[in-house]
mmCIF file of C-alpha atoms in Angstrom:
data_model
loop_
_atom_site.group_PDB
_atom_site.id
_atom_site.type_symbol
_atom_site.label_atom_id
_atom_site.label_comp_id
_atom_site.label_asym_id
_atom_site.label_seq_id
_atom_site.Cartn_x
_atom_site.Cartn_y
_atom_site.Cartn_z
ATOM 1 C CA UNK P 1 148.359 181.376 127.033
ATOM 2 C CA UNK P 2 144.622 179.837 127.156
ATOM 3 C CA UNK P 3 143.245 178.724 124.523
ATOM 4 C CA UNK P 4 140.549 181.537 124.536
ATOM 5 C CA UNK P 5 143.537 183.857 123.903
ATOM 6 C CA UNK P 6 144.641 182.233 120.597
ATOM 7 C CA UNK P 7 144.175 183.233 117.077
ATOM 8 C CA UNK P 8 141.891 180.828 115.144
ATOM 9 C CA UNK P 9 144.195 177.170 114.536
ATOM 10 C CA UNK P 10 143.608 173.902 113.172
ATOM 11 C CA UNK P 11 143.750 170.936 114.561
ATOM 12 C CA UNK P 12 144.620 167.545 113.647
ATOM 13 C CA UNK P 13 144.201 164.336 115.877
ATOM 14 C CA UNK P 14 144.723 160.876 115.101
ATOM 15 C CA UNK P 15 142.331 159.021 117.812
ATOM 16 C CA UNK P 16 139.940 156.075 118.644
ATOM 17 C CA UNK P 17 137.001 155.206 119.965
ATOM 18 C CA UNK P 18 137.262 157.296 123.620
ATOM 19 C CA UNK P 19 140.594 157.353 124.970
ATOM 20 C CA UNK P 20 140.943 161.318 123.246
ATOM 21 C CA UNK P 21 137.330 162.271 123.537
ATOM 22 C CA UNK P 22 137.921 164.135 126.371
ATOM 23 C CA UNK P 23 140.494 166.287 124.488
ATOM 24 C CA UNK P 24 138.223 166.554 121.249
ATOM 25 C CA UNK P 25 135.506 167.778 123.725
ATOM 26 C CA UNK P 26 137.829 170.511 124.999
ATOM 27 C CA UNK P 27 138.569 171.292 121.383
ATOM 28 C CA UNK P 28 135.067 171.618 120.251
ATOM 29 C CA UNK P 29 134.152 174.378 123.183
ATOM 30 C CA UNK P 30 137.850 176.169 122.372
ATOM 31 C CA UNK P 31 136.542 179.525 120.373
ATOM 32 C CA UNK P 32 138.787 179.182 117.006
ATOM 33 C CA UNK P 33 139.626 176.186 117.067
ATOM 34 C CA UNK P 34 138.722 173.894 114.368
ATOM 35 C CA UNK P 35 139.177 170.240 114.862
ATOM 36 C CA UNK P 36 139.513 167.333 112.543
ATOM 37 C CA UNK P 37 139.599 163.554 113.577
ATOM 38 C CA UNK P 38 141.295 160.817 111.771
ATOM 39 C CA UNK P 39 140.124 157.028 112.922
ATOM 40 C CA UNK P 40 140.369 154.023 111.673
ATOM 41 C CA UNK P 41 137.796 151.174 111.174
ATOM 42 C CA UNK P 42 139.609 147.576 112.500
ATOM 43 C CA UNK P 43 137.260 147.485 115.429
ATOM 44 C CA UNK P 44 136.009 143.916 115.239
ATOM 45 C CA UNK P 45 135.010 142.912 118.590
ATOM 46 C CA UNK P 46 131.662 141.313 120.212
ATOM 47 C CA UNK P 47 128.588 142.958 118.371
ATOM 48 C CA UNK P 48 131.016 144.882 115.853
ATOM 49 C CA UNK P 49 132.801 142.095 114.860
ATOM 50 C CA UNK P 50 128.628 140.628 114.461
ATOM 51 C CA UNK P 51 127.757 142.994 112.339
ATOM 52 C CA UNK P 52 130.749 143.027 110.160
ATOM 53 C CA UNK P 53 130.335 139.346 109.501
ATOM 54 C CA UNK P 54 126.866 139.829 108.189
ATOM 55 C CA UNK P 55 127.685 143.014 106.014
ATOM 56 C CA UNK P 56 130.889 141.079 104.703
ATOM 57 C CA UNK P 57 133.274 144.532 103.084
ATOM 58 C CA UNK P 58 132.406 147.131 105.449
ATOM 59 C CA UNK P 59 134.584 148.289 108.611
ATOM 60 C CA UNK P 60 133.828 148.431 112.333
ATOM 61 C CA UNK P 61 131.614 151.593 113.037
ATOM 62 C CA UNK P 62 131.536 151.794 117.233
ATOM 63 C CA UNK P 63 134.656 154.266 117.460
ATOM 64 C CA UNK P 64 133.046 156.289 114.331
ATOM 65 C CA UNK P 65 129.636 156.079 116.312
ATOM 66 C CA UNK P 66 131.530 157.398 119.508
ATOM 67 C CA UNK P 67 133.291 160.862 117.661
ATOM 68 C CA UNK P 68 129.834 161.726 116.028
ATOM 69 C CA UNK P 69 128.390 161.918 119.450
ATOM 70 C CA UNK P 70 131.170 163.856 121.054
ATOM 71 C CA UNK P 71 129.167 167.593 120.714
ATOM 72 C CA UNK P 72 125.611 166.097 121.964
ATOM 73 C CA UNK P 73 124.986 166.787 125.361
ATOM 74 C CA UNK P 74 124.070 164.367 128.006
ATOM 75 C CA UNK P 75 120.091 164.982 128.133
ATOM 76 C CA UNK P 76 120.521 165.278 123.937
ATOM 77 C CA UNK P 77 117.750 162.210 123.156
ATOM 78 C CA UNK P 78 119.867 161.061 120.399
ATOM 79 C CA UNK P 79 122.971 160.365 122.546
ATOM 80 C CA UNK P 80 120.736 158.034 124.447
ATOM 81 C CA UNK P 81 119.203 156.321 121.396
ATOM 82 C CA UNK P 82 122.606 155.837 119.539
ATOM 83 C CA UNK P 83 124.335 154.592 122.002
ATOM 84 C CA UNK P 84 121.102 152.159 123.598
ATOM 85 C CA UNK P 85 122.330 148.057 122.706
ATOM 86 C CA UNK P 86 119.346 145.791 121.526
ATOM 87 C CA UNK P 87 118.586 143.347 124.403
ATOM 88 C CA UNK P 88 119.758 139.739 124.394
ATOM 89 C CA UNK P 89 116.866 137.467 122.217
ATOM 90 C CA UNK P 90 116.681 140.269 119.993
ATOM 91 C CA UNK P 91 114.917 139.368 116.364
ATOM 92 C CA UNK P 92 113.886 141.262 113.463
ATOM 93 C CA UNK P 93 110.560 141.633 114.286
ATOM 94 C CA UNK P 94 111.430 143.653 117.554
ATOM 95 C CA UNK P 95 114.267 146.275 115.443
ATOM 96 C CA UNK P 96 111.135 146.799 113.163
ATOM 97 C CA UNK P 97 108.998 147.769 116.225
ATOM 98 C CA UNK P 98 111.849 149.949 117.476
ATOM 99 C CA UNK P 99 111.544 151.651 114.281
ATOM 100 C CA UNK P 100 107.742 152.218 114.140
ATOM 101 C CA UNK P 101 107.979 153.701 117.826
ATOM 102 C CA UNK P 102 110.936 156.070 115.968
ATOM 103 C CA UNK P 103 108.488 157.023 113.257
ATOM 104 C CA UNK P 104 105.790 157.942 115.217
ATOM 105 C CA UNK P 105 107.736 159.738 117.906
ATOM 106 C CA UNK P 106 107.803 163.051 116.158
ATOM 107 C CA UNK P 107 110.413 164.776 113.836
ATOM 108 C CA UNK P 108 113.631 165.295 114.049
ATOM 109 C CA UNK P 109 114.276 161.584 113.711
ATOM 110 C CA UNK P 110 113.833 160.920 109.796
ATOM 111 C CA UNK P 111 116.992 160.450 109.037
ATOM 112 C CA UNK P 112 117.969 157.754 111.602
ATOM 113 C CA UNK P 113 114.688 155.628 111.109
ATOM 114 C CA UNK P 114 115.576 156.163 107.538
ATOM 115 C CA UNK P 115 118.760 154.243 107.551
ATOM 116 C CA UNK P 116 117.547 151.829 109.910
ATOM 117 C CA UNK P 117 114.669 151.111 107.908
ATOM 118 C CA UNK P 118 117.551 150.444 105.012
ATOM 119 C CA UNK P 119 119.084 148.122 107.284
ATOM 120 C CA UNK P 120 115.889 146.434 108.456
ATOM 121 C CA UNK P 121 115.185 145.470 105.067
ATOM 122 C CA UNK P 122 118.808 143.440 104.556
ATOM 123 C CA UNK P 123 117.927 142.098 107.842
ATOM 124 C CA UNK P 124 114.219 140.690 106.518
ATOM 125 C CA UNK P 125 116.204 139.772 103.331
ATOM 126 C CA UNK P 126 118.520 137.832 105.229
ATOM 127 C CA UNK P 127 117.487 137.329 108.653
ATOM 128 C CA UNK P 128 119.924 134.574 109.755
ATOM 129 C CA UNK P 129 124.133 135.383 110.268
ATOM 130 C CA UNK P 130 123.300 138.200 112.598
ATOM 131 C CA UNK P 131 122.744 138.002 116.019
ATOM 132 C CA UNK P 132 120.958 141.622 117.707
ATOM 133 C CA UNK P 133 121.759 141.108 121.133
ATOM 134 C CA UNK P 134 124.001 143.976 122.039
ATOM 135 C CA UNK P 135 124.436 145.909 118.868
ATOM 136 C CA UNK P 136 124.312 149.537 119.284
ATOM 137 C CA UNK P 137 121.716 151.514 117.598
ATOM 138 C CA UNK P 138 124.136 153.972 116.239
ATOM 139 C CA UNK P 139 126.022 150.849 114.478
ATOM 140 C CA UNK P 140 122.982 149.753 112.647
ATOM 141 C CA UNK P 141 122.701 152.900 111.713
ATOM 142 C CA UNK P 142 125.949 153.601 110.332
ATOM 143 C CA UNK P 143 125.652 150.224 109.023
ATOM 144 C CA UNK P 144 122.493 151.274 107.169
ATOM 145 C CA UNK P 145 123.888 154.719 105.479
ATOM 146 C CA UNK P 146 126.767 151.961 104.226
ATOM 147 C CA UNK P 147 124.408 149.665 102.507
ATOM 148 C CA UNK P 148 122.191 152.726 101.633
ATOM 149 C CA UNK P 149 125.214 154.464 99.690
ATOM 150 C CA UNK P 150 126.228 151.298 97.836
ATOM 151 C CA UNK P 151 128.335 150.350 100.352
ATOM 152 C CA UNK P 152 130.694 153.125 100.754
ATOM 153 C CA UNK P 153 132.213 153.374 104.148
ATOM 154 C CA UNK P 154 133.963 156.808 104.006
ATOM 155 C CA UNK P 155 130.624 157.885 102.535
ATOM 156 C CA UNK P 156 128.149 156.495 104.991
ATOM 157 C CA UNK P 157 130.224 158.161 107.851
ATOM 158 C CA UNK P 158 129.844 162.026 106.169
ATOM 159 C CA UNK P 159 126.609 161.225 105.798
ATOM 160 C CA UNK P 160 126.104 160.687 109.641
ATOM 161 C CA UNK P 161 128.438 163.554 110.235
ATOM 162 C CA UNK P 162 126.207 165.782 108.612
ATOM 163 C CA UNK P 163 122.942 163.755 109.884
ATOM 164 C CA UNK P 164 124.338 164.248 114.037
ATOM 165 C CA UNK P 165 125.314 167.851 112.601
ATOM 166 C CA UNK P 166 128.650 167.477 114.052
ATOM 167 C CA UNK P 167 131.480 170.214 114.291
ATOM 168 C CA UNK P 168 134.031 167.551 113.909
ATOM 169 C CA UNK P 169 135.739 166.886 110.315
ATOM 170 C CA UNK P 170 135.383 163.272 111.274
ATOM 171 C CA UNK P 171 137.995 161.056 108.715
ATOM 172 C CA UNK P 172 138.624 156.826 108.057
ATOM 173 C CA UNK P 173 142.017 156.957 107.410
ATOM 174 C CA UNK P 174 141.653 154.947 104.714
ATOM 175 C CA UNK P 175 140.076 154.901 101.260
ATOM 176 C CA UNK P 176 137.606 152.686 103.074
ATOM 177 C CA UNK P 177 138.600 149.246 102.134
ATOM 178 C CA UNK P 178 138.307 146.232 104.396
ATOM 179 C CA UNK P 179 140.928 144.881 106.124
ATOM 180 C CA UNK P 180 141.491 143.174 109.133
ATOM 181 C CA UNK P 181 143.837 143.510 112.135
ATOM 182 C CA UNK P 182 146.487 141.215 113.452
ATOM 183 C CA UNK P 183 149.545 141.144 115.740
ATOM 184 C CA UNK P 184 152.171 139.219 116.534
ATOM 185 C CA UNK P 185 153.720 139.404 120.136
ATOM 186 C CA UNK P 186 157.924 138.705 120.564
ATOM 187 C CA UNK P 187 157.608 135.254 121.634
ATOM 188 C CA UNK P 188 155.803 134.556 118.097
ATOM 189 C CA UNK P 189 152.376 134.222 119.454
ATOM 190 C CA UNK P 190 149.320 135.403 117.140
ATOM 191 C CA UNK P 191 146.960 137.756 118.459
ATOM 192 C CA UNK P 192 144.402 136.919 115.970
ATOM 193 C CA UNK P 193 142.029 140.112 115.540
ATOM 194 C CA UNK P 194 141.513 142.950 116.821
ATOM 195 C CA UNK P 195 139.916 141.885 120.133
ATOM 196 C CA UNK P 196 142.399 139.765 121.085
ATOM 197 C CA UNK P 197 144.932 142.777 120.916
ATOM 198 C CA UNK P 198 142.803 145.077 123.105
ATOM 199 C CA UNK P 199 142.323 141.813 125.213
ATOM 200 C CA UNK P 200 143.866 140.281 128.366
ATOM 201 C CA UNK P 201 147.359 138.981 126.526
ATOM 202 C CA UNK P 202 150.829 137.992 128.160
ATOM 203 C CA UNK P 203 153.694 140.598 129.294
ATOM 204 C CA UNK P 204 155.347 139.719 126.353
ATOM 205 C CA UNK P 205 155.724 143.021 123.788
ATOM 206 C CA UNK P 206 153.641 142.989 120.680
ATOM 207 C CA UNK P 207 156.051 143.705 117.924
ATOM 208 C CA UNK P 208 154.312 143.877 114.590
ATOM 209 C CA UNK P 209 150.970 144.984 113.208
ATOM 210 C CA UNK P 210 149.168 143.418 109.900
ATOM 211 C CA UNK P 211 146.263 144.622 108.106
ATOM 212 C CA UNK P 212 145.134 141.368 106.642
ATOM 213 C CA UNK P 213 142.567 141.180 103.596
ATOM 214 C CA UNK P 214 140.630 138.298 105.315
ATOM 215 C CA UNK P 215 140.281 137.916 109.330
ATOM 216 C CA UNK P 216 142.030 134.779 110.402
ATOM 217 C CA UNK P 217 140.309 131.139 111.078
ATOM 218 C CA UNK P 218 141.719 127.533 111.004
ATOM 219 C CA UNK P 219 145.363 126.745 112.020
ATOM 220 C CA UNK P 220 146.553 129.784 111.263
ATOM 221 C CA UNK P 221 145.692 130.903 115.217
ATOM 222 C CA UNK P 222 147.489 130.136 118.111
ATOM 223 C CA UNK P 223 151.568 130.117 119.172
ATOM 224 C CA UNK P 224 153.636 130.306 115.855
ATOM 225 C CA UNK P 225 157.060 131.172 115.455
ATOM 226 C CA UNK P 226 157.852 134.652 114.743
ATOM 227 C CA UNK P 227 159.149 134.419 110.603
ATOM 228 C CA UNK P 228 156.309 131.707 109.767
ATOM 229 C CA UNK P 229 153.962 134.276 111.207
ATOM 230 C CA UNK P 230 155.404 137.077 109.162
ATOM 231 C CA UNK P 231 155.629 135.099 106.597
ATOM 232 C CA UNK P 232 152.431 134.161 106.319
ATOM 233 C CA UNK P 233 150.482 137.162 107.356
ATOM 234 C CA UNK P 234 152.784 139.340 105.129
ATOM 235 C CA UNK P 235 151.218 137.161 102.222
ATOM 236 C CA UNK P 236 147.811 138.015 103.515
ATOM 237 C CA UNK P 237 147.958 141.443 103.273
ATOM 238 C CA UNK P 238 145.268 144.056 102.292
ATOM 239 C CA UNK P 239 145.832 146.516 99.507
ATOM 240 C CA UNK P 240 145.173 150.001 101.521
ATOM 241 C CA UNK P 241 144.867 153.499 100.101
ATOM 242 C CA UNK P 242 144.840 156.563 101.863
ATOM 243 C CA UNK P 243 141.725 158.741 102.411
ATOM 244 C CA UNK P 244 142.653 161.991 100.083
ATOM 245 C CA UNK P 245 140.963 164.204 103.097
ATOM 246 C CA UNK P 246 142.436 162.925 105.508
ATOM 247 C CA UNK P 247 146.094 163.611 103.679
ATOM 248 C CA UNK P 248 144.689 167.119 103.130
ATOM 249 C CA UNK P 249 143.871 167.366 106.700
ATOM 250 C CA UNK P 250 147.664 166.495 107.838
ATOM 251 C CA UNK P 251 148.960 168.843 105.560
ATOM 252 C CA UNK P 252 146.878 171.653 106.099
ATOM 253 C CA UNK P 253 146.577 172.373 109.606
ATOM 254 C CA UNK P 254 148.648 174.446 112.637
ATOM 255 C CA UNK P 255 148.578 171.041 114.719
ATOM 256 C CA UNK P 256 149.021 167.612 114.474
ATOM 257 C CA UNK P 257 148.115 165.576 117.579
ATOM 258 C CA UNK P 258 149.344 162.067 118.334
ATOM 259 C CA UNK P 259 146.231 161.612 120.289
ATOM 260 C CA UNK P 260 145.622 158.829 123.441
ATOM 261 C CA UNK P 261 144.184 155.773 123.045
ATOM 262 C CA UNK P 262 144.607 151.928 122.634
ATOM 263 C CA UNK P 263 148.008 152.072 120.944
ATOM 264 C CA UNK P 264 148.022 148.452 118.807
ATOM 265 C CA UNK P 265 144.175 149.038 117.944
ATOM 266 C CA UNK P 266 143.481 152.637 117.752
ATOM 267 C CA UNK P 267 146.828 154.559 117.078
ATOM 268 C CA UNK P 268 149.723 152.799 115.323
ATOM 269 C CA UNK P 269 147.883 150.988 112.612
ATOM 270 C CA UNK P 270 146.081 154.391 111.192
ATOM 271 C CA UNK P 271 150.243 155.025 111.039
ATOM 272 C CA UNK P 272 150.421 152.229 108.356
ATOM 273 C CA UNK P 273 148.260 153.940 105.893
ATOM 274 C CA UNK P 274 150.105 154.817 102.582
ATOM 275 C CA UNK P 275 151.027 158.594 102.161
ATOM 276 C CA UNK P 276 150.103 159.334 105.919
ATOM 277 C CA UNK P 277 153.999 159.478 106.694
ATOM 278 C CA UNK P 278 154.706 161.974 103.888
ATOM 279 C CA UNK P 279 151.998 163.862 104.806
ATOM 280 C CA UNK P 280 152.980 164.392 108.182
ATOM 281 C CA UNK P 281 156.398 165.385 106.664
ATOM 282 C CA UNK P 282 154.817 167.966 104.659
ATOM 283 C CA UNK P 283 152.491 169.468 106.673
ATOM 284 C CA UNK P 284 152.683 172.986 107.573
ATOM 285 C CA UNK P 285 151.897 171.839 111.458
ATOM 286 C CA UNK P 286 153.808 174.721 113.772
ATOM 287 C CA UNK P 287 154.187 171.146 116.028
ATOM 288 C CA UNK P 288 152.866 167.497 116.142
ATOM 289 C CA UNK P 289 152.471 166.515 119.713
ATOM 290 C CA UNK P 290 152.822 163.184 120.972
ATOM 291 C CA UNK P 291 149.878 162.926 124.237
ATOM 292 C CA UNK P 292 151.074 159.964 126.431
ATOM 293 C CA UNK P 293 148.386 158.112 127.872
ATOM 294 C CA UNK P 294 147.884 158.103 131.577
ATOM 295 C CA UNK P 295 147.359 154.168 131.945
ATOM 296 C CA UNK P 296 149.085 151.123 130.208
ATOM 297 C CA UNK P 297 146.244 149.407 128.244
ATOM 298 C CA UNK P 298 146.561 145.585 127.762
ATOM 299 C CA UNK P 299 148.791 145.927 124.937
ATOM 300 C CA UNK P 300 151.140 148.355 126.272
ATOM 301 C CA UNK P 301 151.658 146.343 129.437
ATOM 302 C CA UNK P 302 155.527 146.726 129.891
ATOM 303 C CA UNK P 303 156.606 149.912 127.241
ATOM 304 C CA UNK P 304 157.086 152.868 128.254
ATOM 305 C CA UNK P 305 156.192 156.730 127.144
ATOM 306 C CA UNK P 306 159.654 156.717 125.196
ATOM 307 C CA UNK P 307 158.696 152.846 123.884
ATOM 308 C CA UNK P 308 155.718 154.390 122.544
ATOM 309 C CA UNK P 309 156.925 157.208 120.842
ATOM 310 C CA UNK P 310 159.649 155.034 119.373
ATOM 311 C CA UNK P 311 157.108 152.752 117.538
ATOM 312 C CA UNK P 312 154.905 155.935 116.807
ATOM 313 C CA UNK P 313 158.063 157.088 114.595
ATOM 314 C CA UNK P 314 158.777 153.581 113.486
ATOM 315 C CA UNK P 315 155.335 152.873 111.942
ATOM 316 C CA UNK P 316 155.958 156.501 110.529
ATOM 317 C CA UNK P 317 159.033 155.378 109.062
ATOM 318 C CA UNK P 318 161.473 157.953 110.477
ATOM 319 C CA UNK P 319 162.687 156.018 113.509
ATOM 320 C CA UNK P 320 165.550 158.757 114.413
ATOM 321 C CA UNK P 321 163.072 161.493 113.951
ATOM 322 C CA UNK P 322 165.186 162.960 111.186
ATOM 323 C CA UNK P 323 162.220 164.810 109.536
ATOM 324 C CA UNK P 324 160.393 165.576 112.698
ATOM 325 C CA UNK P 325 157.804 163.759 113.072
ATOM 326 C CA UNK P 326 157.712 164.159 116.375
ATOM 327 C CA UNK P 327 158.111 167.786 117.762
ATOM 328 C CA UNK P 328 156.579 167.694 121.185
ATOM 329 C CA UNK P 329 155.866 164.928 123.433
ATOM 330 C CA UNK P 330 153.146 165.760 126.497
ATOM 331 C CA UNK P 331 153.155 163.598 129.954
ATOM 332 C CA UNK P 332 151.315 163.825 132.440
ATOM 333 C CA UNK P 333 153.112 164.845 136.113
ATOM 334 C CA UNK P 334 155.550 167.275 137.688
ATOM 335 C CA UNK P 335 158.875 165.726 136.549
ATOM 336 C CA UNK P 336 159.865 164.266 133.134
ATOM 337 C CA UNK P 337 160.141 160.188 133.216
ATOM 338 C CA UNK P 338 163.361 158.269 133.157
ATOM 339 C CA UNK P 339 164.487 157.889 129.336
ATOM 340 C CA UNK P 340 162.401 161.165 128.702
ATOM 341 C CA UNK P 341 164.341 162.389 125.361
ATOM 342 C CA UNK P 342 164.073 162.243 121.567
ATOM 343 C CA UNK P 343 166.387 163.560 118.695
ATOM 344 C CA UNK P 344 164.382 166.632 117.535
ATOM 345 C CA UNK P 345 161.710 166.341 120.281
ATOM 346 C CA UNK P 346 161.159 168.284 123.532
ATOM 347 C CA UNK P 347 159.252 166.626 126.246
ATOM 348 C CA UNK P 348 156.702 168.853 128.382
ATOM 349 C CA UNK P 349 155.335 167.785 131.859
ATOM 350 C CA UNK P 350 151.965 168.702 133.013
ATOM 351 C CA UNK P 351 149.024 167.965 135.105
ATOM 352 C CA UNK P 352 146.865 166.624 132.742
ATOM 353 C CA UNK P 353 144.828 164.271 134.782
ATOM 354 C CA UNK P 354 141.223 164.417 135.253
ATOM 355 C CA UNK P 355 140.528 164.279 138.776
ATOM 356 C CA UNK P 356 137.503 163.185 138.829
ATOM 357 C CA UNK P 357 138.221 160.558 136.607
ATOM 358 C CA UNK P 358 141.380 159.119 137.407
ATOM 359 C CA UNK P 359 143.223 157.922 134.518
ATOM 360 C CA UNK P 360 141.406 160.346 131.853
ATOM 361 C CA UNK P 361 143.055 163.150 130.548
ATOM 362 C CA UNK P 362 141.313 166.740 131.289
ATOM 363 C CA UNK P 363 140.161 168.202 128.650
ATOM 364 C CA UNK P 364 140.632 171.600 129.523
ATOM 365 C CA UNK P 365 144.519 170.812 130.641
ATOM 366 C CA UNK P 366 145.475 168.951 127.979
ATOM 367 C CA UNK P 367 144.170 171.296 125.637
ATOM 368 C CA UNK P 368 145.849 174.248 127.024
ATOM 369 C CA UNK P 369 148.907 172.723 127.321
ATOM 370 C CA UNK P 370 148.903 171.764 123.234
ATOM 371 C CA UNK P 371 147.538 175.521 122.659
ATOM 372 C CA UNK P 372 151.066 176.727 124.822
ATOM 373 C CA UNK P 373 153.171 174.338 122.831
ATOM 374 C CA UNK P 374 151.597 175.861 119.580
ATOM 375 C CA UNK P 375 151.861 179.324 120.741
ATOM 376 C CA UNK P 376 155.570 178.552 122.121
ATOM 377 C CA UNK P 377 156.538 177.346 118.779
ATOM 378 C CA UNK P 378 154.757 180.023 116.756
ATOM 379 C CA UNK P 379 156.851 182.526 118.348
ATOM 380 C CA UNK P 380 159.972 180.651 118.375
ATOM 381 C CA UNK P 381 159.374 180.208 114.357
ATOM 382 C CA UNK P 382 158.712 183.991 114.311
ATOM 383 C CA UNK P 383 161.584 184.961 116.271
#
């Protein structure tokens, strides 16, 4: 049945910076559908990983940036503006100009030169530790709200929500405190940040995640063996809490989607958040839907669909699926893969692909196969 066809339904996605935007696009132009986004904020690469140096406490903004932008069109000025990166040489001095030109180019803009105004002001304050070159508008934006709203993340991000005026219930994960990301791979090697586990890496597996309260320097990088790196990085750890809207939003809704993406960055560590797992448990979801990506990334290299969803349940805490965490799991072609199956779990093929854009999921497939699995498992409940 098309999504047109369905009764109004809620929908849940845990996501990143692009890899579902596709599908939340979909979602937004689905009549009755209501769509919340759950993200988290360990982005710390390049100009992100810039920016929160200099604002020491707040998370990485780009993938928040990228969901507030997801209902603008393309020839919507803002989209261009938010997403334009300050040119290499960069100072103070030219931001400020940027801002002026903002001012005086006509309303509709206060808020944005507002916060970047707040933000231009820290800058003046403290005009060395940053370097401009390449930081998105939208970040120093974002950034802005943060220091503007005494420096609370979850906060500044509503506040751009409702500044963009966007239909998505856009969610951190978290109760917003920093923390940084680390892996370790099986042969005990130390993927430092969170760049280095979206970047170029080895074959070999990563097998754990830490959310560390400081990000890692000194000798601490490079090959270690696997139990001194858990050791250590264990010790390290941040003190998390869970984002009370975001539990509300996993509990309360007809959907729960599993969403692609960058699974060591973007996915499995939102999965580490206390009380996400028991919310998921709880919910009320007719099905939670496991959407395998159509491409390894570089820190999937090697794992498979059913690899995945194995350390999707894992880093949900029910490995053997024993309170369904996983109900559904969507893949892309005409036949199921080899080692398709899951206690608890059905697997559904389906051409998903974008053809234009090989590699992306369609929107409009993917989202009418997850309104068929809701609509399958409605009336199975009902019957």
């Amino acid at each position: 049945m098309a999504p047109q066809q369905q009764a109004p339904w809620r929908v849940t996605m845990f996501g990143g910076g692009r890899g579902a935007a596709s599908i939340a696009r979909r979602l937004l132009a689905t009549p009755g559908a209501a769509l919340t986004l759950l993200i988290n904020g360990y982005d710390n690469g390049l100009s992100t990983g810039a920016l929160r140096r200099y604002l020491p406490g707040m998370l990485g903004p780009s993938d928040f940036r990228k969901n507030l932008l997801l209902h603008l069109d393309a020839g919507d000025p803002r989209l261009a503006l938010l997403e334009r990166r300050l040119p290499g040489g960069a100072t103070p001095a030219d931001l400020g100009r940027l801002i002026d030109e903002l001012a005086a180019a006509g309303p509709g803009l206060e808020p944005i030169v507002r916060d970047l105004k707040v933000f231009a002001a820290r800058l003046a304050a403290r005009p060395d530790g940053l370097d401009l070159a390449d930081c998105a508008l939208g970040n120093l934006v974002l950034a802005g709200a943060y220091l503007r709203l005494d420096r609370d993340f979850n906060a500044a991000v509503r506040a751009c929500a409702e500044m963009f005026g966007s239909p998505v219930a856009l969610e951190n994960v978290t109760g917003g405190e920093n923390a940084y990301l680390a892996a370790v791979k099986a042969d005990g090697t130390l993927l430092a940040d969170e760049a280095d586990i979206v970047g170029p890496q080895s074959a070999e597996p990563i097998t754990g995640l830490f959310l560390l309260r400081e990000p890692i320097t000194g000798p601490l990088t490079g090959p270690l063996t696997g139990p001194l790196t858990g050791t250590e990085l264990a010790r390290r750890a941040a003190t998390i809490t869970p984002n009370p809207r975001a539990l509300a939003a996993l509990r309360d809704t007809d959907l729960i989607v599993y969403g692609p993406g960058t699974p060591h960055s973007s996915l499995l560590p939102s999965y580490l958040t206390p009380g996400v797992a028991e919310a998921i448990a709880g919910s009320r979801a007719a099905a939670k839907v496991f959407v395998v990506n159509l491409r390894d990334d570089h820190d999937s290299q090697g794992l498979t669909a059913a690899d995945l969803v194995g350390r999707t349940l894992t880093y949900l805490r029910d490995p053997g699926n024993e309170r369904g965490t996983v109900t559904h799991v969507l893949c892309h072609g005409r036949t199921l893969p080899p080692r398709a199956g899951l206690p608890g779990a059905r697997w559904v093929a389906a051409d998903l692909e974008d053809e234009r854009r090989p590699g992306t999921h369609s929107g409009a497939r993917t989202v009418e196969a997850l309104a068929a699995v809701r609509a399958g498992t409605s009336l199975a409940r009902a019957g």
